[in-house]
Short mmCIF file of C-alpha atoms in Angstrom, two decimals:
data_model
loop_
_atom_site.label_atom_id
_atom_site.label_comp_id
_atom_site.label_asym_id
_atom_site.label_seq_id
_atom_site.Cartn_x
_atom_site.Cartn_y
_atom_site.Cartn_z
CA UNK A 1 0.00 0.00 0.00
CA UNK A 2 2.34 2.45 0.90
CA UNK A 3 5.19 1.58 -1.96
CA UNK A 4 2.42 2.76 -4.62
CA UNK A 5 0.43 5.67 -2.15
CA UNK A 6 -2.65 3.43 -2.43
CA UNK A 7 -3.83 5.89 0.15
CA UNK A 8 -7.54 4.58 0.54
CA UNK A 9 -7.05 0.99 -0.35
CA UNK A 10 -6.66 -1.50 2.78
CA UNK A 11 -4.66 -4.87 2.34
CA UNK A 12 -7.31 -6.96 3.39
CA UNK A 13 -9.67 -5.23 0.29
CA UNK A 14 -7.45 -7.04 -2.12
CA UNK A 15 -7.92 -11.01 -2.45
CA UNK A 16 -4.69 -13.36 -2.95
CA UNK A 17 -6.09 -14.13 -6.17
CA UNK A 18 -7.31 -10.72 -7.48
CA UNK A 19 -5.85 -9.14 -10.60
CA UNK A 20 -3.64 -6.35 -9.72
CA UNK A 21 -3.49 -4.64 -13.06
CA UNK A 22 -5.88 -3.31 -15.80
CA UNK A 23 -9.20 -4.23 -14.87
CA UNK A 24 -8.44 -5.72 -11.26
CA UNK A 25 -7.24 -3.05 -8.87
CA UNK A 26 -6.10 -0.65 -11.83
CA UNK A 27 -2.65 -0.55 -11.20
CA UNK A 28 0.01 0.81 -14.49
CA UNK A 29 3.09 0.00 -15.80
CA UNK A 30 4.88 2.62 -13.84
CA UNK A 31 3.36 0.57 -10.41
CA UNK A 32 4.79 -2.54 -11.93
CA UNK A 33 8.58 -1.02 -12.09
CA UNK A 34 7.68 0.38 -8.83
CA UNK A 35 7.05 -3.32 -7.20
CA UNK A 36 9.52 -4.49 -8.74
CA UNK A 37 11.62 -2.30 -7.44
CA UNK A 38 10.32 -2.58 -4.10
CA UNK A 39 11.06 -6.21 -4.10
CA UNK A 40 14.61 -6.01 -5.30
CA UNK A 41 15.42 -3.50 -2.34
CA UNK A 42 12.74 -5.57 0.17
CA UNK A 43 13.74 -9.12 -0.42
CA UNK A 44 17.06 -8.29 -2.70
CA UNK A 45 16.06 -10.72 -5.34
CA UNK A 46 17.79 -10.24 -8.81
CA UNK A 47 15.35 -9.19 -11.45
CA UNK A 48 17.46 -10.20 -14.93
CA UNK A 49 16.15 -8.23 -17.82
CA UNK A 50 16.17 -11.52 -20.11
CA UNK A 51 13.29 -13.00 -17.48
CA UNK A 52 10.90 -9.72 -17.94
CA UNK A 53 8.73 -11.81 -20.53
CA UNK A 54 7.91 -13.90 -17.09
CA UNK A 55 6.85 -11.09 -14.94
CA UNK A 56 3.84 -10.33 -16.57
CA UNK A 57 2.69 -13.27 -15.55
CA UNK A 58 4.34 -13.38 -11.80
CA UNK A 59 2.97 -10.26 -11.18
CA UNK A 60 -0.54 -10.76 -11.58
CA UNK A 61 -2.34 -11.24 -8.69
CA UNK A 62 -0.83 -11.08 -5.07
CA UNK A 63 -0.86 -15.19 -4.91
CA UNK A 64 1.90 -15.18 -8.21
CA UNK A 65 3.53 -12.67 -6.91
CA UNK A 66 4.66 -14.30 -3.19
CA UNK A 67 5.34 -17.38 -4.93
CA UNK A 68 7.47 -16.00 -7.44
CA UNK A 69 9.19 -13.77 -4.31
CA UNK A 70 8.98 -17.35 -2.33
CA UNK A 71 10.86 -19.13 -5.54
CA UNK A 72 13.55 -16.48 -6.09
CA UNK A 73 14.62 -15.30 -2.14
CA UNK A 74 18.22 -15.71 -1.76
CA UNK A 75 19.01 -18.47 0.70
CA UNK A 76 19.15 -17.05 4.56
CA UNK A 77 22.29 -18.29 5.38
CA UNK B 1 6.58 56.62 -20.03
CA UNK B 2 3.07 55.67 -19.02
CA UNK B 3 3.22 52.62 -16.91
CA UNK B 4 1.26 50.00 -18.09
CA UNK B 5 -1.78 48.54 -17.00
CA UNK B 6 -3.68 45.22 -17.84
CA UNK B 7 -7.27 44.94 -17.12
CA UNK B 8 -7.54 41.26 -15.53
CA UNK B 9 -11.35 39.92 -15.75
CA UNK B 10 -12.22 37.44 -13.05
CA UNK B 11 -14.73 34.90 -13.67
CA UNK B 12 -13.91 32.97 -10.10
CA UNK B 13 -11.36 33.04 -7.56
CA UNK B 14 -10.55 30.60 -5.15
CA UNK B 15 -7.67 29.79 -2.55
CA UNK B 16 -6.96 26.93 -0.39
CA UNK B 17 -4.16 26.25 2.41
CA UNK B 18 -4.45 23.47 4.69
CA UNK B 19 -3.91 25.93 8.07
CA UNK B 20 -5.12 29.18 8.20
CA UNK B 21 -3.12 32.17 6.04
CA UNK B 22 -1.96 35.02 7.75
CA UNK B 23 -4.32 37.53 5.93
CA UNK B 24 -7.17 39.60 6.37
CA UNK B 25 -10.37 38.40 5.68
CA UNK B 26 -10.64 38.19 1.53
CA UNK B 27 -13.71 39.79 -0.66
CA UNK B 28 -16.44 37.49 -0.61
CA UNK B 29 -15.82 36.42 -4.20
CA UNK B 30 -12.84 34.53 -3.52
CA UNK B 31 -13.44 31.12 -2.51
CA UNK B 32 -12.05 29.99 0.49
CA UNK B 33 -11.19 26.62 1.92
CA UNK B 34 -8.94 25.94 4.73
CA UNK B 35 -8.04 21.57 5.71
CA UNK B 36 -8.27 18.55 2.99
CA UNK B 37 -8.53 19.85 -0.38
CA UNK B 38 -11.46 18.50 -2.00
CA UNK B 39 -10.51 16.30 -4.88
CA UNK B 40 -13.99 14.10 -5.82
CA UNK B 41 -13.21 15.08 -9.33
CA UNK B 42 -9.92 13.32 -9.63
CA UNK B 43 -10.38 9.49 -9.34
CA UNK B 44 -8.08 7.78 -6.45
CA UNK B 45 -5.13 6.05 -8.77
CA UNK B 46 -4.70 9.07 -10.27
CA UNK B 47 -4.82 11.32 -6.66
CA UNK B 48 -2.27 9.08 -4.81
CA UNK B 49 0.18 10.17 -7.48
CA UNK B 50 -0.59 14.27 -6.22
CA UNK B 51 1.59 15.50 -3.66
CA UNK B 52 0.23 17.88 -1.29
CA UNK B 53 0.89 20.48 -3.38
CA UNK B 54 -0.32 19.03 -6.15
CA UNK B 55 -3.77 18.23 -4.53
CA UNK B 56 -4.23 22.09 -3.31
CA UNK B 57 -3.44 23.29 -6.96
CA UNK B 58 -6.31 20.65 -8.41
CA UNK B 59 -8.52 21.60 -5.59
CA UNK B 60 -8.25 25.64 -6.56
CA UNK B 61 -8.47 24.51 -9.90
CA UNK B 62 -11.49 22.46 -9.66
CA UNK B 63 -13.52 25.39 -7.62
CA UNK B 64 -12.80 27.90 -10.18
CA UNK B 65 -13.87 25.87 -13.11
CA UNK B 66 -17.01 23.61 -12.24
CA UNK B 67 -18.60 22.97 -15.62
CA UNK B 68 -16.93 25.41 -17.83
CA UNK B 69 -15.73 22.98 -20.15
CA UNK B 70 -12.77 23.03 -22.04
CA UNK B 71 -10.13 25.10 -20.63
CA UNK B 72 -6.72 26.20 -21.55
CA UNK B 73 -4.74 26.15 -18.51
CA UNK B 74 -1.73 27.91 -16.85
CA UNK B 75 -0.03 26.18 -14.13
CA UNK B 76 2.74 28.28 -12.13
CA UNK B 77 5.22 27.47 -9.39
CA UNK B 78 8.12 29.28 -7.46
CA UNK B 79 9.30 25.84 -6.70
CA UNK B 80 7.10 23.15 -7.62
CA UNK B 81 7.57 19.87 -5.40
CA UNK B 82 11.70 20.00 -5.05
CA UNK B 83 11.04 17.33 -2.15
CA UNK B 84 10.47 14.68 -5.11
CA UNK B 85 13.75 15.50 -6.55
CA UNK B 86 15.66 14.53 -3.01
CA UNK B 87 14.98 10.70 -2.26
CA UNK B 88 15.50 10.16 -6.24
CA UNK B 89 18.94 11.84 -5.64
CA UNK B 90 19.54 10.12 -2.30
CA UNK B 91 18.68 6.40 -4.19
CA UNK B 92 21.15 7.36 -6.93
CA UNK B 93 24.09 8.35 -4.96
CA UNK B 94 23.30 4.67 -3.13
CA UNK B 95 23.91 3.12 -6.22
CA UNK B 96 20.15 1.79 -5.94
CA UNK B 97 17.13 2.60 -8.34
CA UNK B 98 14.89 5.88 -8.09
CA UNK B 99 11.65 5.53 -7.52
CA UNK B 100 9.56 5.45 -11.18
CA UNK B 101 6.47 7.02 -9.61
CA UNK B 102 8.65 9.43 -7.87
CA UNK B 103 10.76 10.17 -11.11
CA UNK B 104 7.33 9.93 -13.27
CA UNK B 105 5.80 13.00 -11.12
CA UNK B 106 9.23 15.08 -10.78
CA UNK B 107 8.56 17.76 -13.52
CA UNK B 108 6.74 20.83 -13.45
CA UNK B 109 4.19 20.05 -15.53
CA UNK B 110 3.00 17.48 -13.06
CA UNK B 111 0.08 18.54 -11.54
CA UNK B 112 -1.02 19.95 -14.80
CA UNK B 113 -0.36 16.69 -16.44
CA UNK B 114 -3.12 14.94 -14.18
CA UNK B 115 -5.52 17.63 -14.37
CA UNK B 116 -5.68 17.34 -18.07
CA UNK B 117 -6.29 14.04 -17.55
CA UNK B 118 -8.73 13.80 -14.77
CA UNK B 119 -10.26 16.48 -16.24
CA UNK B 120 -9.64 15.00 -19.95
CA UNK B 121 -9.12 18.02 -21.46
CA UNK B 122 -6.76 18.70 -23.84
CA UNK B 123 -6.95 21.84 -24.11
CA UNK B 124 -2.76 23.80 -24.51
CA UNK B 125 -1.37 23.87 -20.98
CA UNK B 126 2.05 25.88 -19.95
CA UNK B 127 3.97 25.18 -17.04
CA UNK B 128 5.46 28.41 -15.86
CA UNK B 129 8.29 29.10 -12.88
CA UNK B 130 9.55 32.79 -12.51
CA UNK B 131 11.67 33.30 -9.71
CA UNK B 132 10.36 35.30 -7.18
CA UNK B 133 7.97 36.86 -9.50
CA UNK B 134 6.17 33.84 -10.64
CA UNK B 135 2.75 34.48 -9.34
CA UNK B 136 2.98 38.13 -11.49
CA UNK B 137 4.20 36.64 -14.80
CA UNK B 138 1.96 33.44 -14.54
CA UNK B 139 -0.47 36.32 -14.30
CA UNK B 140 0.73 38.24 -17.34
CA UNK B 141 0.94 34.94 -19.27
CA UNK B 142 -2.94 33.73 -18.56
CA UNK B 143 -3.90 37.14 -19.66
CA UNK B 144 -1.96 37.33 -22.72
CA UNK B 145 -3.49 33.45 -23.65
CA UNK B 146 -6.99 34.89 -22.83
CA UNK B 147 -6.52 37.97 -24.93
CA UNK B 148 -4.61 35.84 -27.92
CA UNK B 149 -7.45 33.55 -28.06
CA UNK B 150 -10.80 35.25 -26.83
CA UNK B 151 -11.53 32.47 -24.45
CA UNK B 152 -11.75 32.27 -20.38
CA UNK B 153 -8.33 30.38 -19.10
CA UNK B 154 -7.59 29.10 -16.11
CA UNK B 155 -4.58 30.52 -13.75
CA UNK B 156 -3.44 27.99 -11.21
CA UNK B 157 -0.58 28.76 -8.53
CA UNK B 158 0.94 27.04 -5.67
CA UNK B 159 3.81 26.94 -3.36
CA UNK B 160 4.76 24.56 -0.72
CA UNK B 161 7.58 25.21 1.98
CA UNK B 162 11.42 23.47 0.75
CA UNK B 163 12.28 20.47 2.19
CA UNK B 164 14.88 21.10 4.89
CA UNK B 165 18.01 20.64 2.90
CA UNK B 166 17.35 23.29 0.86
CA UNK B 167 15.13 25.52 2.95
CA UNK B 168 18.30 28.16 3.56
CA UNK B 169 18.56 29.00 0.49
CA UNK B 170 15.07 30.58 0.29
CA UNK B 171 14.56 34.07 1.37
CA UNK B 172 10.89 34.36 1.40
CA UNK B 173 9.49 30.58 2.39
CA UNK B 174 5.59 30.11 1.75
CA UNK B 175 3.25 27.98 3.62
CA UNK B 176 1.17 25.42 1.33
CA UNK B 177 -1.18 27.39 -0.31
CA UNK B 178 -2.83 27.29 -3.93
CA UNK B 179 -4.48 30.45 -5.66
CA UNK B 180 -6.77 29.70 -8.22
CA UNK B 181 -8.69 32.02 -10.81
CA UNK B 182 -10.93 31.74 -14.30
CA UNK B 183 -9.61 34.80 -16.35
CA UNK B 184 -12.48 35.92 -19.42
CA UNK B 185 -15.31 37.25 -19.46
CA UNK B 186 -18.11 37.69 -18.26
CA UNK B 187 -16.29 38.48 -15.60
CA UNK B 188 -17.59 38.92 -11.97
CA UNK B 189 -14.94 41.31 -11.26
CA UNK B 190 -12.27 43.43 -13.30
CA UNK B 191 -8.52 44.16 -11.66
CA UNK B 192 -5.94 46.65 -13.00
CA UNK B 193 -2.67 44.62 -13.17
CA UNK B 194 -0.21 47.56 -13.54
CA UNK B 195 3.37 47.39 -13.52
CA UNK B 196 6.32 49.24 -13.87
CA UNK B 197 10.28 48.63 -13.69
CA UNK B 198 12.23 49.53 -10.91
CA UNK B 199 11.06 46.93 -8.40
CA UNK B 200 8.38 46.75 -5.66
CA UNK B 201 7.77 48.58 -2.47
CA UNK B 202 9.41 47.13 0.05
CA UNK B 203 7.23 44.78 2.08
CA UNK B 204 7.59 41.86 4.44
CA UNK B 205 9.23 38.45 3.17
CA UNK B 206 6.53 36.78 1.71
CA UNK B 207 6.34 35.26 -1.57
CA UNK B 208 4.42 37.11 -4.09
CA UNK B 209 1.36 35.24 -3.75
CA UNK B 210 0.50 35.95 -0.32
CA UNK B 211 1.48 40.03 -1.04
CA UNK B 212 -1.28 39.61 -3.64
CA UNK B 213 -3.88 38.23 -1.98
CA UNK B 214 -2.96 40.93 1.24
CA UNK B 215 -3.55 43.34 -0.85
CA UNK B 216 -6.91 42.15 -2.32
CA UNK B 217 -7.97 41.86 1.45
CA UNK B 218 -6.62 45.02 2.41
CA UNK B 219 -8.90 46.69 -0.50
CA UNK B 220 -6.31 46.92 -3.47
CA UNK B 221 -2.76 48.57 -3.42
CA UNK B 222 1.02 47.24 -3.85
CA UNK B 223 2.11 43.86 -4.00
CA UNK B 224 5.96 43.79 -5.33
CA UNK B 225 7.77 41.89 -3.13
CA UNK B 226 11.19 42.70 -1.58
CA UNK B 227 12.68 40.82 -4.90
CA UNK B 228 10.53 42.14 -7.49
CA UNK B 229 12.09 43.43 -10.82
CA UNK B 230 8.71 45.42 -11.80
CA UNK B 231 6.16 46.73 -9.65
CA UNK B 232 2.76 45.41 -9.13
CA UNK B 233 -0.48 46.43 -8.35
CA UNK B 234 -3.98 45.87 -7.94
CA UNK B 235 -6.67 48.67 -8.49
CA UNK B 236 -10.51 48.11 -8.99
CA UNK B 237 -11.19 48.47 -12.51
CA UNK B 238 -14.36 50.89 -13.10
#
C-alpha cells in the first residue's frame, strides 16, 4: 500500500487471487517497475532483464507474486 | 513613459491552504477553503500520485472551473515539489534505483499533467516558474493566452515550503497554499494589473502570492515583493 500511495485501499480489500493490473485493482506500468523495485530492495532478489517476458505473468495477482518472491529469495544463510 | 496597466477579468477566484493564512479576511468572491482539499473530481489512482501540493493546486483549480468545459490552462510554481527530486537523488548516490512514480511526477508540468487528464481536457497547458515573481508573470501569461485567443483560461498557482536541505537557500518561504482564478469574461470582477520597472515597495518576506492576496484583502494597493524586478499592483477596474 504504501510503496504505490494506495492511500484509501486497505490490504485486506485485495484477495490473494485478485488481478492487480488493468481491470483488477487498476494498477500501471509505472506501479509494476515500482514493485519491482520494491522487491529487489525488500527481499534483494535479482530481477534479470532476459526474465521480464515472465513477470507479466508473476505479477498478476498477489498469490503469483509471493510465490514467485517465495521461488527467487536468496538463501538465509 | 506611461506605466502600463492590464485589465484582468475574473470569472472565479478561489484559494486553499491546509492551516489558516496570515491575511485579512478576503472579498467574498474569492473562494475559500482551509483543511483537505477536496478532490472528488480526480479518481483515487490518479490522486495518490498528487503531492500535497499538487492536490491544493487541483482543488483551486477544480472550484474555479465547475462545468466550464474546455479550458486552456496555466499552471505556475516558485518551486514546484523540489522534495520529489531529493529521495530520487539520495537512491542514486546509493547506487540503488529511483523511484519510477517518484521520477514519473518530478517535472513541473505534473500537476497539470493529471488535471488534463482527470479532467480530460486537452486543451494547450504551460507550465510556468519565474523566480520570485512567478505568481505576477503566470499572471501576465494567462492574460496574454486569454486575450490571444478570446476564451476564459484558467490561472493555477501554488507553493509549498522546501524540504529542509534546501530551505536556507530561500529568502521568502511560503506555507502550502494554492491560488486559483478563471480569467475571461463575463467576468464577476475586473482588476488593473499595472506594472512598472524599478522593483516593488518594500514589504515583508513573503512570496508574491500571499502580497497579492494581502492586498486584495486590504482593498487593493502594492504587492511587489522585496525581490521584485517590476512593480505590481492591484486597483478596482471601473
Amino acid at each position: 500500500m504504501k510503496t504505490l500511495d494506495l492511500e484509501d485501499t486497505r490490504p485486506e480489500d485485495i484477495g490473494d487471487d485478485e488481478a492487480l493490473f488493468a481491470e483488477g485493482l487498476g494498477l500501471d506500468s509505472i506501479d509494476a517497475f515500482e514493485l519491482g523495485i520494491a522487491l529487489k530492495k525488500t527481499y534483494k532478489l535479482r530481477l534479470e532483464e532476459s526474465e521480464t517476458s515472465g513477470f507479466a505473468h508473476h505479477f498478476r495477482t498477489p498469490a503469483t507474486l509471493a510465490a514467485f518472491v517465495s521461488s527467487r529469495r536468496p538463501a538465509v544463510s | 513613459m506611461a506605466q502600463p496597466t492590464f485589465t484582468l477579468p475574473i470569472q472565479r477566484a478561489a484559494l486553499w491552504s491546509p492551516e489558516p493564512l496570515p491575511l485579512s479576511p478576503l472579498p467574498a468572491w474569492v473562494d475559500l477553503a482551509v483543511g483537505p482539499p477536496e478532490l472528488s473530481r480526480v479518481e483515487p489512482l490518479l490522486r495518490r500520485r498528487l503531492s500535497p501540493l499538487g492536490k491544493g493546486l487541483l482543488h483551486v483549480a477544480g472550484r474555479v472551473t465547475l462545468d466550464a468545459g474546455p479550458l486552456r490552462a496555466v499552471f505556475a510554481s516558485r518551486h514546484g515539489d523540489p522534495g520529489r527530486a531529493l529521495p530520487i537523488l539520495a537512491d542514486i548516490a546509493q547506487g540503488q534505483d529511483a523511484s519510477p512514480a517518484q521520477f514519473s511526477m518530478n517535472v513541473h508540468n505534473a500537476a497539470a499533467g493529471i488535471w488534463s487528464i482527470a479532467t480530460q481536457d486537452r486543451s494547450p497547458i504551460t507550465a510556468l516558474a519565474a523566480g520570485p515573481e512567478t505568481f505576477g508573470m503566470a499572471l501576465l501569461e494567462t492574460l496574454a493566452q486569454h486575450r490571444a485567443t478570446g476564451e476564459p483560461v484558467l490561472f493555477v498557482y501554488g507553493d509549498d515550503r522546501l524540504p529542509e536541505l534546501m530551505a536556507p537557500f530561500e529568502a521568502d518561504p511560503a506555507p502550502l497554499h494554492a491560488v486559483a482564478f478563471l480569467i475571461g469574461a463575463p467576468a464577476s470582477n475586473r482588476l488593473q494589473l499595472r506594472r512598472s520597472p524599478g522593483g516593488g515597495a518594500p514589504t515583508s518576506p513573503e512570496p508574491q502570492s500571499l502580497h497579492a492576496l494581502g492586498a486584495l484583502a486590504g482593498g487593493m494597493g502594492d504587492w511587489g515583493g522585496p525581490a521584485a524586478t517590476w512593480h505590481w499592483a492591484w486597483e478596482q477596474a471601473l
